[in-house]
PDB file of C-alpha atoms in Angstrom:
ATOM      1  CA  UNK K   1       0.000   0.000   0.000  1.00 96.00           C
ATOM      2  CA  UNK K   2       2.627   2.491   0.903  1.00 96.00           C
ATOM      3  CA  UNK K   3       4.561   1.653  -2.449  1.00 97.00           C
ATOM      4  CA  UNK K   4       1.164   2.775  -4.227  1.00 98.00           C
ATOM      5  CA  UNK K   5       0.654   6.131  -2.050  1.00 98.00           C
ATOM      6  CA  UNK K   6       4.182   7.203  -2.774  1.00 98.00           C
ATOM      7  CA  UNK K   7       3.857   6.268  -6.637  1.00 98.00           C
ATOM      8  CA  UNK K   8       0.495   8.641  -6.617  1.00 98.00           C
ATOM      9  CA  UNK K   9       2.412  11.405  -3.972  1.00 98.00           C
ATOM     10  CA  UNK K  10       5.287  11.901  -7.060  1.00 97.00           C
ATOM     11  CA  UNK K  11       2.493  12.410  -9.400  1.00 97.00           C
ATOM     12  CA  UNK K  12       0.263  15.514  -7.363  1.00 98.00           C
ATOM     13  CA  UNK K  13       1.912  16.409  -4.457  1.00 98.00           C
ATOM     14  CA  UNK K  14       4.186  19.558  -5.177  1.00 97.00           C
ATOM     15  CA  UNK K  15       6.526  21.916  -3.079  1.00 97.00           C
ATOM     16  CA  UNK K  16       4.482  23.984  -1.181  1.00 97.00           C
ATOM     17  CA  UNK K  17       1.014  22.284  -1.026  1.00 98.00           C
ATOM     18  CA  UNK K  18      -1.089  21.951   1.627  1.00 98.00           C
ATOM     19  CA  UNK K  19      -1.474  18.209   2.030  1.00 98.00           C
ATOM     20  CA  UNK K  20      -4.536  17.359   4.578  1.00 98.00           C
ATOM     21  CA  UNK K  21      -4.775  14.235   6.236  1.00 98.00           C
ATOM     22  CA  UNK K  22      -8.083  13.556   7.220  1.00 98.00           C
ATOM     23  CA  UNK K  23      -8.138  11.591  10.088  1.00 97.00           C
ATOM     24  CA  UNK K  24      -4.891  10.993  10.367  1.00 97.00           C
ATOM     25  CA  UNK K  25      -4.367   8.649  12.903  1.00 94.00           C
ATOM     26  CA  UNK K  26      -0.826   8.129  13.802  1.00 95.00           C
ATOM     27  CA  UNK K  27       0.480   9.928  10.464  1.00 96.00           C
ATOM     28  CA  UNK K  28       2.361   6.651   8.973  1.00 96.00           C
ATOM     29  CA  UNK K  29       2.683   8.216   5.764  1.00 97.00           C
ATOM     30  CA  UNK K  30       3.473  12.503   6.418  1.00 97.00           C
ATOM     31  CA  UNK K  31       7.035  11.753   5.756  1.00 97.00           C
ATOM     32  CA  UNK K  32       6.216  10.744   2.096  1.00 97.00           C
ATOM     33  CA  UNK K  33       3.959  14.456   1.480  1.00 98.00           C
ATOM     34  CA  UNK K  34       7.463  15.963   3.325  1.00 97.00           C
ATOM     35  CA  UNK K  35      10.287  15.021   1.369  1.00 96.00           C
ATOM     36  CA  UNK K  36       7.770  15.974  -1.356  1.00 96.00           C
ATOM     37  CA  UNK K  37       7.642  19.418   0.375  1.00 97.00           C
ATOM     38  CA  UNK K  38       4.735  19.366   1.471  1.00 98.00           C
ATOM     39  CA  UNK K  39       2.911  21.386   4.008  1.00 98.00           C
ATOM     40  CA  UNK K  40       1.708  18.532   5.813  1.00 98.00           C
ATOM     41  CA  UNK K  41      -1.654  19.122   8.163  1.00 98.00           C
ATOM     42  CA  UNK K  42      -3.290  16.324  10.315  1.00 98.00           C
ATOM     43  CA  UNK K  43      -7.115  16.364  10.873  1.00 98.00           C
ATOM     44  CA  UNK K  44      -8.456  14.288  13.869  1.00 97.00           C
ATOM     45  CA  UNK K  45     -10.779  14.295  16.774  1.00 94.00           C
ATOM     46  CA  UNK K  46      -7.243  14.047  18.893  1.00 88.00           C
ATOM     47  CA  UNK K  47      -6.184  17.227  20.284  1.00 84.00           C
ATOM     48  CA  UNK K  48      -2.836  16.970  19.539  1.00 86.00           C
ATOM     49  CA  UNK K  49      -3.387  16.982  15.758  1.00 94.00           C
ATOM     50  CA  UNK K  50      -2.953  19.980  13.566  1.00 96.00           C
ATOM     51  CA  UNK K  51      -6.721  20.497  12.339  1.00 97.00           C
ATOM     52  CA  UNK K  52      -9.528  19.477  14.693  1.00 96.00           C
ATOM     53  CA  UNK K  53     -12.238  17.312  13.445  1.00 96.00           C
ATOM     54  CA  UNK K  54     -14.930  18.612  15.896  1.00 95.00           C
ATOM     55  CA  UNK K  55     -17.827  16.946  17.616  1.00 92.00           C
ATOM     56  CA  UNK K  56     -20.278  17.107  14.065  1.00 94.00           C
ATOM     57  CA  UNK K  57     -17.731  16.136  11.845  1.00 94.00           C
ATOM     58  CA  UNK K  58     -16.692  19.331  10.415  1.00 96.00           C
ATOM     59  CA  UNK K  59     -13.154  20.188   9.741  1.00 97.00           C
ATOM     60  CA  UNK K  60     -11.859  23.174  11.313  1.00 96.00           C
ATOM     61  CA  UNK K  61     -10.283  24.548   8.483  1.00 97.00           C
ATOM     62  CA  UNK K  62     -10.983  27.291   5.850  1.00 97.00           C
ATOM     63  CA  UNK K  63     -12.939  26.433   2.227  1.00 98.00           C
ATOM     64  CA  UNK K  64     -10.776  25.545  -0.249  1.00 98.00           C
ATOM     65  CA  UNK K  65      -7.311  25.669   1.278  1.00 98.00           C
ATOM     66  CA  UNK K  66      -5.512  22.702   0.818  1.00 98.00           C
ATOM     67  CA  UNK K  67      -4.108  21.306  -2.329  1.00 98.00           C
ATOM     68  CA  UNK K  68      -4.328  17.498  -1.638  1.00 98.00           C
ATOM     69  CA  UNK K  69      -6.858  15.915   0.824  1.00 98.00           C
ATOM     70  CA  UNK K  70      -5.239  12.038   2.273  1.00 98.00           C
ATOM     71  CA  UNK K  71      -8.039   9.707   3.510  1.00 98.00           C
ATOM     72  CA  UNK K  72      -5.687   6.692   4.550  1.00 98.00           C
ATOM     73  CA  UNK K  73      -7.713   3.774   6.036  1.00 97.00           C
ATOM     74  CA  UNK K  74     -10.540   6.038   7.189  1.00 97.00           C
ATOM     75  CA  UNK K  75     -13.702   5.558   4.829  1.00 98.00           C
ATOM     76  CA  UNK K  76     -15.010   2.163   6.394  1.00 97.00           C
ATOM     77  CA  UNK K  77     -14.550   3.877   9.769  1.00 97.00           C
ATOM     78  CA  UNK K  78     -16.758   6.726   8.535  1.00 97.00           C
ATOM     79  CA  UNK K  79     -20.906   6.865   9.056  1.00 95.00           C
ATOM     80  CA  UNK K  80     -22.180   9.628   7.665  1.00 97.00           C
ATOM     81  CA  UNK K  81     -20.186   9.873   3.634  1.00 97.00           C
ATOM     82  CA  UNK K  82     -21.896  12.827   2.412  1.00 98.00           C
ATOM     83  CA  UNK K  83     -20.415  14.421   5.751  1.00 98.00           C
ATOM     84  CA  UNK K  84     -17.171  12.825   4.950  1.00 98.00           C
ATOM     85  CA  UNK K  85     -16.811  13.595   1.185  1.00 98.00           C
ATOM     86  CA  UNK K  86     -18.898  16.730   1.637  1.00 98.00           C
ATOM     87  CA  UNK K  87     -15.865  18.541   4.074  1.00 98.00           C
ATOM     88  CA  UNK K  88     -12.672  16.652   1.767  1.00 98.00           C
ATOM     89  CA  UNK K  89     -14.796  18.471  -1.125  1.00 98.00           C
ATOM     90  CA  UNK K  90     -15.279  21.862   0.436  1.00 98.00           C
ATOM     91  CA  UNK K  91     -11.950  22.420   1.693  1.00 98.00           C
ATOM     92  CA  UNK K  92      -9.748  21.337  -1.404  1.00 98.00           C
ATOM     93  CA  UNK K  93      -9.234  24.004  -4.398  1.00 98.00           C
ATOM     94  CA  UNK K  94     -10.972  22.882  -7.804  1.00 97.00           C
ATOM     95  CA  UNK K  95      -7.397  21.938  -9.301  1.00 97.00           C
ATOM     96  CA  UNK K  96      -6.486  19.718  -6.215  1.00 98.00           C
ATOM     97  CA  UNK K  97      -6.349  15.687  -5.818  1.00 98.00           C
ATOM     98  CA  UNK K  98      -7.298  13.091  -3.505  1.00 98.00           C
ATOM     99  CA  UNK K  99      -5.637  10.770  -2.680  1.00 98.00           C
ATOM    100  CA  UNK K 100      -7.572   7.606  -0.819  1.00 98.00           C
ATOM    101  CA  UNK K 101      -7.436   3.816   0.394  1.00 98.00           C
ATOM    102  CA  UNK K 102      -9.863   1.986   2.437  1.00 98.00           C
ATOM    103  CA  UNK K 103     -10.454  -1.880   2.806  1.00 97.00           C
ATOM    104  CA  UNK K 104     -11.975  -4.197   0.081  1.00 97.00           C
ATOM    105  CA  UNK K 105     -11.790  -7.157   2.481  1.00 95.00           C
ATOM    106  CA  UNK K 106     -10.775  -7.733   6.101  1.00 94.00           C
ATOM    107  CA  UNK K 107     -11.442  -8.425   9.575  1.00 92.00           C
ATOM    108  CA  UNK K 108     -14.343  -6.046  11.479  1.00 94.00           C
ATOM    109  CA  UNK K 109     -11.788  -3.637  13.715  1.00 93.00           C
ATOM    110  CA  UNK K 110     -13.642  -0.604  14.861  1.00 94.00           C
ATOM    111  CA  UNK K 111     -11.428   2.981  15.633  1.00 88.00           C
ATOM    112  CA  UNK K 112     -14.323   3.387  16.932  1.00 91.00           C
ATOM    113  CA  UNK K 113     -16.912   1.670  14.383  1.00 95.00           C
ATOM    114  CA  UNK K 114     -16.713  -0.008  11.366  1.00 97.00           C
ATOM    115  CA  UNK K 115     -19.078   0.330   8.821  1.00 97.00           C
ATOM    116  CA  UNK K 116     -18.459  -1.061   5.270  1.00 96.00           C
ATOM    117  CA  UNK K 117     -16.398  -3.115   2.648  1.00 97.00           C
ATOM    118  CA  UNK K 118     -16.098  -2.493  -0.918  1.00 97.00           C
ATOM    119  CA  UNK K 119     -15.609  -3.990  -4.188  1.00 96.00           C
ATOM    120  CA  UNK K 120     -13.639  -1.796  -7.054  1.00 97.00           C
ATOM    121  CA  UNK K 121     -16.955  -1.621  -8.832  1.00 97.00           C
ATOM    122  CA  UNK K 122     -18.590  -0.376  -5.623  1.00 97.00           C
ATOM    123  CA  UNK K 123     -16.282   1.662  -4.478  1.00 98.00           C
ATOM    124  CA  UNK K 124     -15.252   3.994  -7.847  1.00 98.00           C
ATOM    125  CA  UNK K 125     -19.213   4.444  -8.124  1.00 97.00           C
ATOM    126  CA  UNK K 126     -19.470   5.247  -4.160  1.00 97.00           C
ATOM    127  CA  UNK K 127     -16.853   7.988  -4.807  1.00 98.00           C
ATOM    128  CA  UNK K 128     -18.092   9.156  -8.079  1.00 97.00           C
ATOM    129  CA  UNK K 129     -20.927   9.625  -5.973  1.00 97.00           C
ATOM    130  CA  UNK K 130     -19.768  12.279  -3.562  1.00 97.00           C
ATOM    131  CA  UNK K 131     -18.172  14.635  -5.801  1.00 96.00           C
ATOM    132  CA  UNK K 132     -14.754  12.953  -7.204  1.00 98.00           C
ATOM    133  CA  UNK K 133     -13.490  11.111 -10.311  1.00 98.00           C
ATOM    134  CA  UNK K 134     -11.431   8.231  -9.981  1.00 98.00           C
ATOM    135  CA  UNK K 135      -8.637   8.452 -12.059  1.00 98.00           C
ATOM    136  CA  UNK K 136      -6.521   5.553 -10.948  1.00 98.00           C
ATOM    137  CA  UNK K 137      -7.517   2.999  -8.465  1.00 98.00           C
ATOM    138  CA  UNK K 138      -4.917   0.140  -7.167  1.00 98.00           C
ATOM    139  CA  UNK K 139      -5.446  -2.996  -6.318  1.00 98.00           C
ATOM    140  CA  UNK K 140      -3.396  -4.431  -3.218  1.00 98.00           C
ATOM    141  CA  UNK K 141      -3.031  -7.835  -2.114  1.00 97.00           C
ATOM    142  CA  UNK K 142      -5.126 -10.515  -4.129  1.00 97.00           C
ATOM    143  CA  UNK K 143      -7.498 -13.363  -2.039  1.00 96.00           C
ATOM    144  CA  UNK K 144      -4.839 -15.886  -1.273  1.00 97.00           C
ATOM    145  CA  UNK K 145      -2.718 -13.584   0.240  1.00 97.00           C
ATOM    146  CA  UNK K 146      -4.933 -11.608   2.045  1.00 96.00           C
ATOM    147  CA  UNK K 147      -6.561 -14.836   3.432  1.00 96.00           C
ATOM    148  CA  UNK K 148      -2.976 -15.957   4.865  1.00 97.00           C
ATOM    149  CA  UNK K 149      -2.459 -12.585   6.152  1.00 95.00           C
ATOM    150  CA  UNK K 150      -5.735 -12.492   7.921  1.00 95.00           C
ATOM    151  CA  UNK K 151      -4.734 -16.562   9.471  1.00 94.00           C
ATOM    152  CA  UNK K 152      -1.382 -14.730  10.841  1.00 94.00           C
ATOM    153  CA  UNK K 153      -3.637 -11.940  12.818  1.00 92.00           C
ATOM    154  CA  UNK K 154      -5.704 -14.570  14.033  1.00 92.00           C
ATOM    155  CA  UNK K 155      -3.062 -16.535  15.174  1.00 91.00           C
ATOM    156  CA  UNK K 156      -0.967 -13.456  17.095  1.00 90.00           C
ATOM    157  CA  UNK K 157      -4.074 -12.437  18.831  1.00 88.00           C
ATOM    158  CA  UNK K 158      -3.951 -15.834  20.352  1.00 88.00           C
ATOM    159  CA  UNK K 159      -0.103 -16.350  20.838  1.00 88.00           C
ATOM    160  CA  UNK K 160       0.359 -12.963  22.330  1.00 83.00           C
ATOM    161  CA  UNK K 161      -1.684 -14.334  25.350  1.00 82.00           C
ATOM    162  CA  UNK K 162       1.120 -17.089  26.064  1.00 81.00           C
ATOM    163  CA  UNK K 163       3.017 -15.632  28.459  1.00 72.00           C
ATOM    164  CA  UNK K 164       6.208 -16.663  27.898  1.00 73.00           C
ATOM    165  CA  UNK K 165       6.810 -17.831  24.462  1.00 74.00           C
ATOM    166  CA  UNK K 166       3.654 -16.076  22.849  1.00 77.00           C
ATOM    167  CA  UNK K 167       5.844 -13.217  21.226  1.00 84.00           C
ATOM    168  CA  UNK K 168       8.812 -15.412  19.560  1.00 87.00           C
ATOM    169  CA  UNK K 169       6.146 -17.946  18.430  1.00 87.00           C
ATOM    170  CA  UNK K 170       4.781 -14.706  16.708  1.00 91.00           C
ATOM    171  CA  UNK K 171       8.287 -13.555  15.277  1.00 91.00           C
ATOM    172  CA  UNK K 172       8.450 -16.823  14.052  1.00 93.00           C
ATOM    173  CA  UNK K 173       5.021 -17.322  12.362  1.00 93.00           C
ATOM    174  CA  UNK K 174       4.886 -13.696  10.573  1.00 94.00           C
ATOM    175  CA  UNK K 175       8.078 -14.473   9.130  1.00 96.00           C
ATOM    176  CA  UNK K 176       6.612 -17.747   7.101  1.00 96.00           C
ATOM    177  CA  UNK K 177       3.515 -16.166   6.479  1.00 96.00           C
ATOM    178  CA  UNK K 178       4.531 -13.131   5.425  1.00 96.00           C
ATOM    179  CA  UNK K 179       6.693 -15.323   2.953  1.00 97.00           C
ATOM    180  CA  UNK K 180       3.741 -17.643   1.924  1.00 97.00           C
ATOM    181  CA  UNK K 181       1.632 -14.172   1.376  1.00 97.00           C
ATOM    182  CA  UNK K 182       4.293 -13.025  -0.599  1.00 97.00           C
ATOM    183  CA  UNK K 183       4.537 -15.885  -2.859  1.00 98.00           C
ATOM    184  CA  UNK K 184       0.819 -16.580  -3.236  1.00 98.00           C
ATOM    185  CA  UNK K 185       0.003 -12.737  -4.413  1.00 97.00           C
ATOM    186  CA  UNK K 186       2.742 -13.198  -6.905  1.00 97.00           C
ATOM    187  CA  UNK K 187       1.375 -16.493  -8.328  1.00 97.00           C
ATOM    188  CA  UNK K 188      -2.279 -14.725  -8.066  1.00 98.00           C
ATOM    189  CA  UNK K 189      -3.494 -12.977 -11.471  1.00 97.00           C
ATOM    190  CA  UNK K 190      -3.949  -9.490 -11.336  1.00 96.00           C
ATOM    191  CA  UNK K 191      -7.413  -9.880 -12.747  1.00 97.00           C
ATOM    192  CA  UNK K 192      -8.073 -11.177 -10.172  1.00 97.00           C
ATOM    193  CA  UNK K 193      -6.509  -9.597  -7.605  1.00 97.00           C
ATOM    194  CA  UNK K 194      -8.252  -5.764  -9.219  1.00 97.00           C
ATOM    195  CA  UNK K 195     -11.837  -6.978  -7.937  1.00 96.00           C
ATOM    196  CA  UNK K 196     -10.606  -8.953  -4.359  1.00 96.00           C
ATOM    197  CA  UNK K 197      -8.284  -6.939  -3.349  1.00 97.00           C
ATOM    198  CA  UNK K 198      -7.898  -6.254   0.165  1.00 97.00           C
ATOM    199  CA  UNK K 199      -6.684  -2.754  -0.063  1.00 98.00           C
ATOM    200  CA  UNK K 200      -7.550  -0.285  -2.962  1.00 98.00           C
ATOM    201  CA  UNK K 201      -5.581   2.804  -3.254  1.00 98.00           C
ATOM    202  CA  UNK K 202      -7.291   5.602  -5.370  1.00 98.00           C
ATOM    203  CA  UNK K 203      -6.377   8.832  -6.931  1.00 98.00           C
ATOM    204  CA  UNK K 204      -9.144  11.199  -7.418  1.00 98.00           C
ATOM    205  CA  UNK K 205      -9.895  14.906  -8.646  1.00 98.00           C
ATOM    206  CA  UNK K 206     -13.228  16.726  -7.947  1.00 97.00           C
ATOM    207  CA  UNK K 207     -15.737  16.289 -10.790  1.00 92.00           C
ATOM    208  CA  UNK K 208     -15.705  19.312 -12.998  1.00 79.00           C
ATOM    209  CA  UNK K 209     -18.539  21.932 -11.764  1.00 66.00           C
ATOM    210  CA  UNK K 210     -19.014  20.240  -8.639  1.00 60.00           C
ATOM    211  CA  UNK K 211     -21.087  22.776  -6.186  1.00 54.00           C
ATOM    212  CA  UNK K 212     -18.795  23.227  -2.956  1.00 58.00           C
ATOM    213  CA  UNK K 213     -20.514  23.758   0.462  1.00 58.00           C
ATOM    214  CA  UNK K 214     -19.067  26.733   2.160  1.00 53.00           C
ATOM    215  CA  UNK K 215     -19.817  25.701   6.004  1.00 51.00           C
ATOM    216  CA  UNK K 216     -16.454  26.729   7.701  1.00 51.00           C
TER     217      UNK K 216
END
């Protein structure tokens, strides 16, 4: 995934943007918008980020002001998507990109609900939707991987609670698995890895004459 986010960053992102991160967790991928030069800005309900996120949703942060909006694992966290969409939309200039992944398929893990899986089909159209054209959307990690890599979590969660030997028994098993995921997305065929994907990785641009809400 982070291969595919840098390969779209060296496309948009450009020395002096704003780059927003909305809801940006733990920020795994601001060095990327940096070295691009980047003004990087975090948006989250946490008050140590830059930009709040307050209590309805709404970004703290002036209309059209940033250059790139970042949604990185957020979307099937998010209830309300006209909300969602509606604030990435209002507060990014008509010539700026978004850049976006979410889950096709994985495990239910709420931060602090989880709402929603997508296919490619379903997820371009959901997107299309709320204001944005996909232009590009990636496909990462194809069935059999993603089915080994979802055995491994399984498996941790339940090692970790050895007391002892729980953690090397982990070190140990990622290791193979990680390996066997490796091998089996290689042997997988993209076609059909770009509708089963576990992770898709879009680059989108606001749909020409798209009305933007002015709520700041």
């Amino acid at each position: 995934m982070r291969a595919n986010i840098a390969s779209f960053a060296s496309r948009v992102a450009k020395p002096a943007d704003t780059a927003l991160d909305f809801g940006c967790g733990t920020q795994p991928y601001r060095s990327l918008f940096e070295r691009a030069g980047c003004r990087y800005r975090g948006a989250d309900f946490d008050e140590a980020a830059d930009i709040a996120i307050r209590s309805d949703g709404r970004l703290a942060m002036q209309t059209a002001s940033a250059d790139l909006v970042l949604s990185f694992q957020v979307l099937e966290h998010v209830r309300d998507l006209d909300l969602y969409f509606g604030e990435a939309r209002r507060v990014l200039r008509n010539d700026g990109w978004m850049i976006l992944s979410t889950h096709g398929n994985w495990l239910y893990h709420p931060h602090p609900e989880d709402h929603r899986r997508w296919t490619r089909e379903g997820l371009i159209a959901e997107i299309s939707a709320h204001g944005f054209e996909v232009v590009e959307c990636a496909a990462v990690v194809g069935p059999l991987a993603w089915t080994t890599m979802l055995r491994l979590t399984c498996a941790a969660y339940a090692l970790n609670r050895l007391q002892f030997a729980g953690k090397a028994f982990v070190a140990a098993l990622a290791l193979l698995m990680n390996a066997r995921a490796w091998l089996e997305d290689w042997i997988t065929p993209q076609w059909v890895t770009r509708d089963n994907a576990c992770v898709y990785v879009t680059l989108c641009r606001p749909h020409a004459g798209t009305a933007r809400k002015t709520t700041d």
